mmCIF file of C-alpha atoms and ligand atoms in Angstrom:
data_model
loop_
_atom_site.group_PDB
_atom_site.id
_atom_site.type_symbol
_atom_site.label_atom_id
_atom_site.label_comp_id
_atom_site.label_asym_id
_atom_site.label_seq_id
_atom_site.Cartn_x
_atom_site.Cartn_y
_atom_site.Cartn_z
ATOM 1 C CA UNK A 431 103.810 87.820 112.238
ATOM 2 C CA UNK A 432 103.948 85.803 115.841
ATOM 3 C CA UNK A 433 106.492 86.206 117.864
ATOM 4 C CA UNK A 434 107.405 83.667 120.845
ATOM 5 C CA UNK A 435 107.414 85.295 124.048
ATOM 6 C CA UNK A 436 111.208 85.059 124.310
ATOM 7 C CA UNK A 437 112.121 86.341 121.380
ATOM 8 C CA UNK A 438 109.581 89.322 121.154
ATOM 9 C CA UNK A 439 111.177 90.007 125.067
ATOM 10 C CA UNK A 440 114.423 90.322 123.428
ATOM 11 C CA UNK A 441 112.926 92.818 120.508
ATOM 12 C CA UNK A 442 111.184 95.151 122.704
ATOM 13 C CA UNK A 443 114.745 94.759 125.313
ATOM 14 C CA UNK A 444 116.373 96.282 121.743
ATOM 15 C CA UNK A 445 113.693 98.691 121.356
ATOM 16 C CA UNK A 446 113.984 100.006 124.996
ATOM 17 C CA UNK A 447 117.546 100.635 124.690
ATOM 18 C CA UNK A 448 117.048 102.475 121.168
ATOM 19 C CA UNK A 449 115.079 104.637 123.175
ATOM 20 C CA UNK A 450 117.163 105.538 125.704
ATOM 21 C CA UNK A 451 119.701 106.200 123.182
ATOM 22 C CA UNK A 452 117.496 108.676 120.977
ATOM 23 C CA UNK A 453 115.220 110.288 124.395
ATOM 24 C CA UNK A 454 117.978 110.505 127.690
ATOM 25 C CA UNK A 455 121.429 110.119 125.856
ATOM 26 C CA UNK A 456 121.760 111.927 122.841
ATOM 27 C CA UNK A 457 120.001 115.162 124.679
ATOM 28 C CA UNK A 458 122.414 114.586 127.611
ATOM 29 C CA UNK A 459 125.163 114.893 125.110
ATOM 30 C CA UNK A 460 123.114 118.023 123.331
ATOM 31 C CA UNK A 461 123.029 119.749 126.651
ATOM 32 C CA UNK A 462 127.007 118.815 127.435
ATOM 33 C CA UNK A 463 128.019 120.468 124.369
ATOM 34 C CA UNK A 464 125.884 123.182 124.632
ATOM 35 C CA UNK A 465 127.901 124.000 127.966
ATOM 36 C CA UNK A 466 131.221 123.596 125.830
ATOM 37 C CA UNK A 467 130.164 126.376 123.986
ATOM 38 C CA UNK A 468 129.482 124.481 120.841
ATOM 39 C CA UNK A 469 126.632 126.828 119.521
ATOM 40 C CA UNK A 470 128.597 129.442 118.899
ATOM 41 C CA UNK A 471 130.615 126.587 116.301
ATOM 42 C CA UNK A 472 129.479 126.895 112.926
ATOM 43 C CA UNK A 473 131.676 124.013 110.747
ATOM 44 C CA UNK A 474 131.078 120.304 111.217
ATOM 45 C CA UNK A 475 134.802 119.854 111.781
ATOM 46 C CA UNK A 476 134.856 122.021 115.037
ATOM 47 C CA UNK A 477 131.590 120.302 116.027
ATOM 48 C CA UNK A 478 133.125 116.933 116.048
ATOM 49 C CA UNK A 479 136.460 118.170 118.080
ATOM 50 C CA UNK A 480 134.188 119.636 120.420
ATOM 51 C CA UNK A 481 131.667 116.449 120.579
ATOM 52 C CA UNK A 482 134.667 114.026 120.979
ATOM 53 C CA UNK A 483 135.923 115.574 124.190
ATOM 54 C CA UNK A 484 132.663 115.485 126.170
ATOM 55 C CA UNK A 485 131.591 112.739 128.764
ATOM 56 C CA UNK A 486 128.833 111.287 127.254
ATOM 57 C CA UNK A 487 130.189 110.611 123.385
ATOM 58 C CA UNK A 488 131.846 107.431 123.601
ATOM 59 C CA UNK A 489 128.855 105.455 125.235
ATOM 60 C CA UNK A 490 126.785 107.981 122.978
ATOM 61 C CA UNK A 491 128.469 106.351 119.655
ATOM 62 C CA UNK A 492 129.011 102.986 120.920
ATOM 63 C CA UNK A 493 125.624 102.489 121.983
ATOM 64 C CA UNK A 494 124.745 103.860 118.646
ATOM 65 C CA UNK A 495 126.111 100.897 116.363
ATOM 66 C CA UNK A 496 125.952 98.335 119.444
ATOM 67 C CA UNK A 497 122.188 98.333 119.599
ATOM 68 C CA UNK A 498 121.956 98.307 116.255
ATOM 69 C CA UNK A 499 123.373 95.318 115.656
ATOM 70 C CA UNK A 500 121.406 94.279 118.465
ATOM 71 C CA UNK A 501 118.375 95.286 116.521
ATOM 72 C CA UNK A 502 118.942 92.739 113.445
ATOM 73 C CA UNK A 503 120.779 89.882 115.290
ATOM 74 C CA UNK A 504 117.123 90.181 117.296
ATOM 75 C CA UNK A 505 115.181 90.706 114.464
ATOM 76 C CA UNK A 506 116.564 87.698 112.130
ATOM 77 C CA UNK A 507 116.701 85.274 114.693
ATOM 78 C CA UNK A 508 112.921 85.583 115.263
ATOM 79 C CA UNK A 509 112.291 85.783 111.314
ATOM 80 C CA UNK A 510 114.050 82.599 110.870
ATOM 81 C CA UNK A 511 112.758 80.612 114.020
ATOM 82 C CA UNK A 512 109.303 81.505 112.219
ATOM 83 C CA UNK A 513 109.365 82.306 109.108
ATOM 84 C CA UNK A 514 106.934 84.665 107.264
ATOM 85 C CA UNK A 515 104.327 82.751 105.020
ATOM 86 C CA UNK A 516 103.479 84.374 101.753
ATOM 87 C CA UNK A 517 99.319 84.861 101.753
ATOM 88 C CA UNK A 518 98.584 85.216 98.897
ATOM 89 C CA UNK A 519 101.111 83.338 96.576
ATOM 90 C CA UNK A 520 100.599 86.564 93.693
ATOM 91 C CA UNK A 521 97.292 86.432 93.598
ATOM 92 C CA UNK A 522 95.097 89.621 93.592
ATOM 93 C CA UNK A 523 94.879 92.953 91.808
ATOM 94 C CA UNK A 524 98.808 93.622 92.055
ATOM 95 C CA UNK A 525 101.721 92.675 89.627
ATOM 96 C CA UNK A 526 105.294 91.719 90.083
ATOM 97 C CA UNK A 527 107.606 92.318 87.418
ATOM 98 C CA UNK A 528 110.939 90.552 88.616
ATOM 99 C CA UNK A 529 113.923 90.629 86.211
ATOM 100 C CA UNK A 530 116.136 87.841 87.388
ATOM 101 C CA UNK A 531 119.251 89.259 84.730
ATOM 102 C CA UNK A 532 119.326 92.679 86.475
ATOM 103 C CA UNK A 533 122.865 93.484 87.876
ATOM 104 C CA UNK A 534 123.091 94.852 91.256
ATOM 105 C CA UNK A 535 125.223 98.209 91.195
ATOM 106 C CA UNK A 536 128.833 97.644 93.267
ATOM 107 C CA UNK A 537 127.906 100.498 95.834
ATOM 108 C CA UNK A 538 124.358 98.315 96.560
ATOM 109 C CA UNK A 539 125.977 95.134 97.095
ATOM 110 C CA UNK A 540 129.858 96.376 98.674
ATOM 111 C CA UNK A 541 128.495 96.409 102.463
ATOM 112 C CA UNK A 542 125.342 95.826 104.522
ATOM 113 C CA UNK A 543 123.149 98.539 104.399
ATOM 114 C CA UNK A 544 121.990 99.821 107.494
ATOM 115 C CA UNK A 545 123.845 97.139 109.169
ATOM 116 C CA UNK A 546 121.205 94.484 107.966
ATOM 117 C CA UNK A 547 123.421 91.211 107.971
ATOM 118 C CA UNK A 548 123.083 90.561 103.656
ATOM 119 C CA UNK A 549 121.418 93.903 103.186
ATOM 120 C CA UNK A 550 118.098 93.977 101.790
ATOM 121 C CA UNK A 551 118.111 92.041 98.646
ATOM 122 C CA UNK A 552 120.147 88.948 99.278
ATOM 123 C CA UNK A 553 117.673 86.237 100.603
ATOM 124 C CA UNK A 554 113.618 86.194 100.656
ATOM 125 C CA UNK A 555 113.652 86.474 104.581
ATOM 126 C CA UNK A 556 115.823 89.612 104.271
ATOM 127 C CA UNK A 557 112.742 92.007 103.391
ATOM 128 C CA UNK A 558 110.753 90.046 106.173
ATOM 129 C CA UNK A 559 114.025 91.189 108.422
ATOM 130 C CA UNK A 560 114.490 94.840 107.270
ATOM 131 C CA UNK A 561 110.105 94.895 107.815
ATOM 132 C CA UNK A 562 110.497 94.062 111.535
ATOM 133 C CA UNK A 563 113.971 95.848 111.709
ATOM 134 C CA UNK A 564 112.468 98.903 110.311
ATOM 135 C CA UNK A 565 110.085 98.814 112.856
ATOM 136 C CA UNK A 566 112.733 99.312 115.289
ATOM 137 C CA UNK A 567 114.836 102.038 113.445
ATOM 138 C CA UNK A 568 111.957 104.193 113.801
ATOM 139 C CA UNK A 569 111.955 103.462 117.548
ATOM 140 C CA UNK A 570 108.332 102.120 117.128
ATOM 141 C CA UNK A 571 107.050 105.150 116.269
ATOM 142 C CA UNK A 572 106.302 104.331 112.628
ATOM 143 C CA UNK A 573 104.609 100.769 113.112
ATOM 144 C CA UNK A 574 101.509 101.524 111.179
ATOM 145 C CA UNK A 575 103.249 103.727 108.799
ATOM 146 C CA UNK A 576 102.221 107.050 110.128
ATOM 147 C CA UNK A 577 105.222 108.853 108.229
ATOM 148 C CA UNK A 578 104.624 107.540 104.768
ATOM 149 C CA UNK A 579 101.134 108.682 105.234
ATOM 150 C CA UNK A 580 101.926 112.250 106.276
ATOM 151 C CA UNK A 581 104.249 112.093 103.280
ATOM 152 C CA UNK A 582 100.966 111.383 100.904
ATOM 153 C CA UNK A 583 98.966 113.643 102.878
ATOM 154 C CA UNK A 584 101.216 116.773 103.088
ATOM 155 C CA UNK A 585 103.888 116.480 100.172
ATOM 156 C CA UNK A 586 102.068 115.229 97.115
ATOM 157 C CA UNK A 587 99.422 118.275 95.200
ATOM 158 C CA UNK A 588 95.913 116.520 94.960
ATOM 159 C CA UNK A 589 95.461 116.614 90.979
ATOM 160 C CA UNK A 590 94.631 113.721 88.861
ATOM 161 C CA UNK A 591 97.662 111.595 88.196
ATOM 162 C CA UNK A 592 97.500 108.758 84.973
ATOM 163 C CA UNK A 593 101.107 107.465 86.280
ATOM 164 C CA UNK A 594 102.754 107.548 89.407
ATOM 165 C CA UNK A 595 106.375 106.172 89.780
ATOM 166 C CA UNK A 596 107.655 105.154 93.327
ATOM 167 C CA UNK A 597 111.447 104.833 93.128
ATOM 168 C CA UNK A 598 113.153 102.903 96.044
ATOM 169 C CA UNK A 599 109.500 101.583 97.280
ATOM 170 C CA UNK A 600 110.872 99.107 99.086
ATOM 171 C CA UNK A 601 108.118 96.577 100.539
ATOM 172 C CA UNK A 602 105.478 99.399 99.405
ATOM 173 C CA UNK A 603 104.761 101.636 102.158
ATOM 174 C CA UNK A 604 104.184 104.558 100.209
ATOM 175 C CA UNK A 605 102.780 102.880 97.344
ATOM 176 C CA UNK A 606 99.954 102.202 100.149
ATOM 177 C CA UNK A 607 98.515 105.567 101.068
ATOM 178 C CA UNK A 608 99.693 106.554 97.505
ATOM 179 C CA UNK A 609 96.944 104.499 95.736
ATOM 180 C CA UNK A 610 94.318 105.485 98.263
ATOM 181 C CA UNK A 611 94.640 108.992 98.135
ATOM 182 C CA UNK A 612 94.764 108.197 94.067
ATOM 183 C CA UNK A 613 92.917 105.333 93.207
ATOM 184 C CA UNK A 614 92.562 106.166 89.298
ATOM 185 C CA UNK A 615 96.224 106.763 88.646
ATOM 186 C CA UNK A 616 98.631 103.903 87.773
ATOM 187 C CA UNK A 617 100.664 103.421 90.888
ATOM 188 C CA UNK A 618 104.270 101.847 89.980
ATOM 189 C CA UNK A 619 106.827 100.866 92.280
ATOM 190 C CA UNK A 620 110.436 100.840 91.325
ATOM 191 C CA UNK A 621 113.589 98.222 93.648
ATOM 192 C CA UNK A 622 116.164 96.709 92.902
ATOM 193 C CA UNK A 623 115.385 94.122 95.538
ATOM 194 C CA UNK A 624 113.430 91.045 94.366
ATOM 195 C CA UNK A 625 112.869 89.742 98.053
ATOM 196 C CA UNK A 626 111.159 93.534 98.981
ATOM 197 C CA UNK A 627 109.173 93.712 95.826
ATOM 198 C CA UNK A 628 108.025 90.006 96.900
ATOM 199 C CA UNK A 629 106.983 91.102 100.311
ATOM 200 C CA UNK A 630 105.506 94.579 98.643
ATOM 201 C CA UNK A 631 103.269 92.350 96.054
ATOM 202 C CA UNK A 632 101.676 90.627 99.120
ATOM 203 C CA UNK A 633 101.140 93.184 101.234
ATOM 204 C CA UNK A 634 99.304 95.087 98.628
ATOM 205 C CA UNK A 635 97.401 92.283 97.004
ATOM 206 C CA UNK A 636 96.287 91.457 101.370
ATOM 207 C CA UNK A 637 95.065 95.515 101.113
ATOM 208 C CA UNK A 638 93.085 94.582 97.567
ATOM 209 C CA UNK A 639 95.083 97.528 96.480
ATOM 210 C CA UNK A 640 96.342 97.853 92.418
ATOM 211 C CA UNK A 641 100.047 98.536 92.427
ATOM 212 C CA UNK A 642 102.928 97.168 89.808
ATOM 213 C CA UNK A 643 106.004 96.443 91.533
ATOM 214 C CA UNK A 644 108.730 96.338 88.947
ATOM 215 C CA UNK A 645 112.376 94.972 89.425
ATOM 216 C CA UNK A 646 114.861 97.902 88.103
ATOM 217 C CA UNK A 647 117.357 100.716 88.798
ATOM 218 C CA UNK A 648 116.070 103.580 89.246
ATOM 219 C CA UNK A 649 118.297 105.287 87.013
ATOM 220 C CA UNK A 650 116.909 103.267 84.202
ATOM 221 C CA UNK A 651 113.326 101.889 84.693
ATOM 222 C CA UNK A 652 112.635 100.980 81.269
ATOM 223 C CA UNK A 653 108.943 103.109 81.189
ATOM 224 C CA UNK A 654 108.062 104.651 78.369
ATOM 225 C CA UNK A 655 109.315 108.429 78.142
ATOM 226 C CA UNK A 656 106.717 111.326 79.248
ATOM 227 C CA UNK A 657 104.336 109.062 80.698
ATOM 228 C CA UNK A 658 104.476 109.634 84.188
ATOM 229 C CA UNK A 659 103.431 113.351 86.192
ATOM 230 C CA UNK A 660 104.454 112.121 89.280
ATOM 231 C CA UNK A 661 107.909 110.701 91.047
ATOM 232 C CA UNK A 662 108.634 110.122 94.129
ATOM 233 C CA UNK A 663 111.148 108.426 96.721
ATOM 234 C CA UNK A 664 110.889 107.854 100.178
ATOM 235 C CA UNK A 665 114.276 107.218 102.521
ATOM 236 C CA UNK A 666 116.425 106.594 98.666
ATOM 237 C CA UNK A 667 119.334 109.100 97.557
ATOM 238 C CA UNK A 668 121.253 109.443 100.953
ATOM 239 C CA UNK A 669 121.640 105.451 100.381
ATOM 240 C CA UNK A 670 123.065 106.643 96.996
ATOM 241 C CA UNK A 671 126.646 108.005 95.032
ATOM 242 C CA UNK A 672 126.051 111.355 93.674
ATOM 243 C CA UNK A 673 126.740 110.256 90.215
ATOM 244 C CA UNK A 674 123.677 107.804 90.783
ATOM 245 C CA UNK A 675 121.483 110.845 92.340
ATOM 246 C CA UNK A 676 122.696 112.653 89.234
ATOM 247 C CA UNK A 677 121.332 109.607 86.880
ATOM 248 C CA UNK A 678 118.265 109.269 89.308
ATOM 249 C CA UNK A 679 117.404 113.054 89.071
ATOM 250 C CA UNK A 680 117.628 112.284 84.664
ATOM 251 C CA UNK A 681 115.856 109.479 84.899
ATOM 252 C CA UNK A 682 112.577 110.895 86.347
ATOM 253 C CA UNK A 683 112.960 113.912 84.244
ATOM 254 C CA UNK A 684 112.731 111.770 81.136
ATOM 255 C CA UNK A 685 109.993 109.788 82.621
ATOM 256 C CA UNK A 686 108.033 113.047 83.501
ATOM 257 C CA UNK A 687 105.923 114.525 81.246
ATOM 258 C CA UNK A 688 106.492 118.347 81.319
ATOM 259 C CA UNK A 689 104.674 120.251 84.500
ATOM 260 C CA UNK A 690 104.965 116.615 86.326
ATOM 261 C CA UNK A 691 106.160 116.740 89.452
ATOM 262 C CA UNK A 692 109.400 115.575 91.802
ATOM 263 C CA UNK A 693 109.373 114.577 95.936
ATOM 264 C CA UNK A 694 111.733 112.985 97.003
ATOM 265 C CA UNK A 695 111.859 112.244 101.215
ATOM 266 C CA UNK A 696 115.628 112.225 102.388
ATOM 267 C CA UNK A 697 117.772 114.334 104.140
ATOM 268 C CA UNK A 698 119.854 117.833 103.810
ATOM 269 C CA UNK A 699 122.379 119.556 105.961
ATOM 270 C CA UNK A 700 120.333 121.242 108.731
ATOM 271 C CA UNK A 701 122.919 124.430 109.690
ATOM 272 C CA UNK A 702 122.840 122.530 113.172
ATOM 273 C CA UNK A 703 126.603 121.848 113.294
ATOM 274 C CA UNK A 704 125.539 119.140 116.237
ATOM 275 C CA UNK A 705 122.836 118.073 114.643
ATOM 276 C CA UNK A 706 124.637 117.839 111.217
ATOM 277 C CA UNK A 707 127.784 115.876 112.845
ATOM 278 C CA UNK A 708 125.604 113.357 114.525
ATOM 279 C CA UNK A 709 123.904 112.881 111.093
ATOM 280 C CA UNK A 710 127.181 112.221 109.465
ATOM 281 C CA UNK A 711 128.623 110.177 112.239
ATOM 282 C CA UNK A 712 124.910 108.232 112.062
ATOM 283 C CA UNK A 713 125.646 107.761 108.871
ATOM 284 C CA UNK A 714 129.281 105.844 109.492
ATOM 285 C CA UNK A 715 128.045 103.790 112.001
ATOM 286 C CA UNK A 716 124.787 103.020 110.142
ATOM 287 C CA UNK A 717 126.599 101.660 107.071
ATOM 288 C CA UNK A 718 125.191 104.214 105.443
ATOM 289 C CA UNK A 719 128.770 105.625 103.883
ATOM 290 C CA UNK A 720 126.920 108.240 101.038
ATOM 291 C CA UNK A 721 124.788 109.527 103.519
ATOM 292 C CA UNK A 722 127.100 112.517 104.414
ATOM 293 C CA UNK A 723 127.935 113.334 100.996
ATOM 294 C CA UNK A 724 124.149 113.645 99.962
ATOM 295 C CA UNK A 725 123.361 115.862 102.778
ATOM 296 C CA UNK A 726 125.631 118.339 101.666
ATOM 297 C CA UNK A 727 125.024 117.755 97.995
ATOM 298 C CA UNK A 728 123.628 120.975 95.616
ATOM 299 C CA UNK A 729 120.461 118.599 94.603
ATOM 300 C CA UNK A 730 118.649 121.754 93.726
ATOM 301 C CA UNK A 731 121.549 122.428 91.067
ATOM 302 C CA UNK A 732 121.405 118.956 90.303
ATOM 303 C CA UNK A 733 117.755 118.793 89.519
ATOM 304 C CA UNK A 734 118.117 121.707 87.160
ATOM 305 C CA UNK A 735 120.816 120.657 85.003
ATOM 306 C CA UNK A 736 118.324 117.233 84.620
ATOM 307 C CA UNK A 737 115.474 119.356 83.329
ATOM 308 C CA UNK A 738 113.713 120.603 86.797
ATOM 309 C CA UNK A 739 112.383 124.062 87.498
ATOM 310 C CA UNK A 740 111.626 125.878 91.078
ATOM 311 C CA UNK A 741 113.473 123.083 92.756
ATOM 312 C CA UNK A 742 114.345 123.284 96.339
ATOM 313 C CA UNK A 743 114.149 121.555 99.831
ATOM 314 C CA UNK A 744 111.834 122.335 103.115
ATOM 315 C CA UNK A 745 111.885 120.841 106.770
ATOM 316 C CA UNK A 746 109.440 117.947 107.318
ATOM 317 C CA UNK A 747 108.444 116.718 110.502
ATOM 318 C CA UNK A 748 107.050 113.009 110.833
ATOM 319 C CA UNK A 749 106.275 113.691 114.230
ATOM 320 C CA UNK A 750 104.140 116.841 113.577
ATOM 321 C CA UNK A 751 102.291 118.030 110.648
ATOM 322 C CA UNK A 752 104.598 116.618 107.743
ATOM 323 C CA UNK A 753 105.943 119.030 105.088
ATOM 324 C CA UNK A 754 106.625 122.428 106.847
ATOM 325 C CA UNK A 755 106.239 125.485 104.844
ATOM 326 C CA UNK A 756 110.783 126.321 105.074
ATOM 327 C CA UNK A 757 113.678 124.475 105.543
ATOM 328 C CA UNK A 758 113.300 124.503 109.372
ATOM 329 C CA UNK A 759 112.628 122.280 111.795
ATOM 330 C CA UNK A 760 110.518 122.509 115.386
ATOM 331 C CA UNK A 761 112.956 121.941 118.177
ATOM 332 C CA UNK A 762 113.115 118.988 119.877
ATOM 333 C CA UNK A 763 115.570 117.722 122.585
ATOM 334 C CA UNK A 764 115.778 113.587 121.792
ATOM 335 C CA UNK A 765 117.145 112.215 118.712
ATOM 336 C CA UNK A 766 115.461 112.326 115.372
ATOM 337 C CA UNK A 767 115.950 111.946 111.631
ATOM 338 C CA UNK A 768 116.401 115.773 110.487
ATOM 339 C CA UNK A 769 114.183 114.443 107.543
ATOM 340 C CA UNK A 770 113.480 117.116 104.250
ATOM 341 C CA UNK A 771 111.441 116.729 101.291
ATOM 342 C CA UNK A 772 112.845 117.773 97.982
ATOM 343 C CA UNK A 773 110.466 119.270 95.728
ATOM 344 C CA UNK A 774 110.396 119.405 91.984
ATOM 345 C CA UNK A 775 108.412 120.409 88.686
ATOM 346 C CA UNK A 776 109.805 119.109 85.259
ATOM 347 C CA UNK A 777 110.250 121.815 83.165
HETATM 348 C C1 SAM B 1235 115.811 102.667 102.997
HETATM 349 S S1 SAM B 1235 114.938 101.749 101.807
HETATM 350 C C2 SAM B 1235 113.450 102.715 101.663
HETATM 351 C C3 SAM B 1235 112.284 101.907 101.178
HETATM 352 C C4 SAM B 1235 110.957 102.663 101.096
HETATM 353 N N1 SAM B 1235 110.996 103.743 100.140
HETATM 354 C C5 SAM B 1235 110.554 103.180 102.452
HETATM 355 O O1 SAM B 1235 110.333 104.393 102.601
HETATM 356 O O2 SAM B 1235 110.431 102.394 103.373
HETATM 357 C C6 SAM B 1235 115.757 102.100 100.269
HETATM 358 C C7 SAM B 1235 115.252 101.222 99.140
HETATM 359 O O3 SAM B 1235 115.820 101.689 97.919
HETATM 360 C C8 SAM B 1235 116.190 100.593 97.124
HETATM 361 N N2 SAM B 1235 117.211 101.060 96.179
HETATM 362 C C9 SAM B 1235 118.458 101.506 96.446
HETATM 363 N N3 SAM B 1235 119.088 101.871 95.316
HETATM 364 C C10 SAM B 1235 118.208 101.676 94.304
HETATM 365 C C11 SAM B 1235 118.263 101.869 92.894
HETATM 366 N N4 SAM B 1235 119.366 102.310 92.294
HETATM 367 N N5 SAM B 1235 117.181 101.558 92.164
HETATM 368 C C12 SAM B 1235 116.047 101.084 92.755
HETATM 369 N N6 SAM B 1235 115.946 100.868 94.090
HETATM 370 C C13 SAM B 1235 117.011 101.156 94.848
HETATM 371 C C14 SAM B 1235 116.647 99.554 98.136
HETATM 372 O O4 SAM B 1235 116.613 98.253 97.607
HETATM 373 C C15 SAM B 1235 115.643 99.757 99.272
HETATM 374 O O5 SAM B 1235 114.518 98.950 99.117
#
C-alpha cells in the first residue's frame, strides 16, 4: 500500500512513541518498582497497589491507551485517503466461503476490539486498517510476519497433515508459512470476519498459495467430524469468554481425528506479579476485557474435559527462538507480549 508522505510521517510519529512506551518507559517503571520492593510481592492485587503509587504509572498507562488510539485514528485516515485495491478480484488457487446469515456473537460485536474504531469485521477497509494497525501493535517488529513463521517453524511436529484447521486466521498470516511448510495438506482458515477473510483470500491467491478461507465460529465450523489432525490459533482465546474457549476447545476435539494435534498461540499468567498486572491492565486499556480472565484460566483442565491428553502450556519467545522447551521466559527489560503456546493431542 502507498502512503503520502504526510500521512506515513504521522504513522511512523505513532510508531516512535509506541516505542518509547514499550523500550524507556515501561522498564523505567520495572526498575521503580523493583526499588519499592515489589519482587518480594507475589499476588496481582499487591502488585497493582504498589504500581499505582510510583512516579512513572500514570504517564505509563495513559500513554498506553493514548497512543493507541493514536495508532488507528493514524492508520484509518491513511486507509481511507487511499484505499486498498483488491488484486486479484478471487481469482487464483484460493477459496472464500462467506456466509452472509452468520450471527456475530454479543461479546464480538459489544466494543471495539483492540481499540480498532468498528473492530475488525464491520466494513471492508477495517481488515485493511487492523493490517497496517497490526503492524504497529507489534512495534514494527513483525512487518514481514517473522512471529507467525517461528510459530510454523518451532510449534507445529513436521508429519504429514490431510487437514489443517486455522481458527481465528484473521487476514491469513499463519495460513502462509502453514501451507509452505505443508504444501500437501488441506490448509483451512476459520473468521468470523468477512472483510479479513476478503483481505486473507487475496493475499494468498497474490502468494499462488491453496488455502480455503471459510466464514464461521469457531465453536461450530461446520467440517465434517474426525477429519482434521491439526488445529491451531494464533492471538484467539484471550479475545474470548471462557464458556466460548470451553466450546472452542470441543469444537477442535470433534474436528480432530484421534492422535491429531492442538496449538494454540495466546497468553498465560507468567508468576511475574508486574509482568502479570501490566498484562491485565494491557488488557483494560486495550479493549481487550477477557484477556485477564483467560490468562488465569485452567485451559489444561479445560482441554481435558473436551477430549485432550498431555495438555499443557510453555514460554515462547517471538523475539528469540520461538517455542521454548518450559513455561519460562528469557528476561528482557522493555515491554513485550508474555506470549505461550498451548499444546495439545486429541485423545
Ligand atoms: C487478534 S486476531 C488474530 C488473527 C490471526 N490469527 C493473527 O495471528 O494475526 C483474532 C481473530 O479472531 C477472530 N475471531 C474471534 N472470535 C472468533 C470466533 N468465535 N470464531 C472465529 N473467529 C473468531 C477475529 O475476527 C480476528 O480475526
Amino acid at each position: 500500500m502507498a502512503i503520502a508522505l504526510e500521512r506515513q510521517s504521522r504513522i511512523d510519529f505513532v510508531l516512535t512513541l509506541r516505542r518509547r512506551w514499550a523500550d524507556a518507559l515501561y522498564p523505567a517503571l520495572r526498575r521503580q518498582y523493583d526499588d519499592a520492593g515489589g519482587p518480594a510481592v507475589a499476588d496481582v492485587g499487591t502488585a497493582a497497589a504498589t504500581t499505582h503509587a510510583l512516579p512513572s504509572y500514570g504517564w505509563f498507562a495513559w500513554l498506553e491507551r493514548g497512543s493507541q488510539k493514536q495508532l488507528w485514528r493514524a492508520v484509518g485516515d491513511a486507509v481511507a485517503a487511499e484505499p486498498v485495491q483488491r488484486r486479484l478480484d478471487g481469482n487464483g488457487p484460493s477459496r472464500l466461503e462467506l456466509d452472509p446469515g452468520l450471527e456475530l456473537p454479543d461479546w464480538y460485536t459489544a466494543w471495539d476490539i483492540h481499540v480498532q474504531p468498528g473492530g475488525v469485521w464491520a466494513n471492508d477497509a477495517a481488515a485493511d486498517v487492523y493490517e497496517l494497525g497490526a503492524k504497529l501493535v507489534m512495534l514494527g517488529v513483525n512487518d514481514d510476519y517473522t512471529f507467525h513463521r517461528a510459530f510454523v517453524e518451532t510449534a507445529i511436529p513436521r508429519r504429514a497433515y490431510r487437514r489443517i484447521v486455522d481458527f481465528g486466521c484473521g487476514f491469513g498470516k499463519s495460513a502462509w508459512p502453514m501451507k509452505r511448510a505443508f504444501p500437501e495438506a488441506e490448509v483451512i482458515g476459520i473468521d468470523l470476519a468477512a472483510p479479513c477473510l476478503r483481505l486473507a483470500t487475496d493475499k494468498t491467491n497474490a502468494q499462488g498459495l491453496a488455502v480455503t478461507y471459510r466464514q464461521a465460529d469457531c465453536r461450530k465450523t461446520g467440517l465434517e467430524a474426525g477429519t482434521a489432525d491439526l488445529v491451531t490459533s494464533t492471538m484467539l482465546i484471550h479475545e474470548m469468554p471462557l464458556p466460548a474457549i470451553a466450546e472452542t476447545l470441543q469444537e477442535a476435539a470433534r474436528l480432530l481425528a484421534p492422535g491429531g494435534l492442538l496449538r494454540f498461540l495466546d497468553f498465560t499468567c507468567t508468576g511475574d506479579a508486574f509482568r502479570d498486572l501490566a498484562m491485565e491492565e494491557h488488557g483494560e486499556r486495550n479493549n481487550e476485557p477477557f484477556l485477564p480472565a483467560s490468562m488465569k484460566a485452567d485451559v489444561p483442565a479445560m482441554a481435558r474435559q473436551a477430549g485432550f491428553r498431555d495438555a499443557a502450556w510453555v514460554a515462547f519467545d517471538e523475539r528469540g527462538g520461538g517455542r521454548l522447551p518450559t513455561l519460562a521466559w528469557p528476561k528482557r527489560p522493555e515491554w513485550h507480549f508474555p506470549w505461550a503456546l498451548f499444546e495439545a493431542t486429541r485423545a
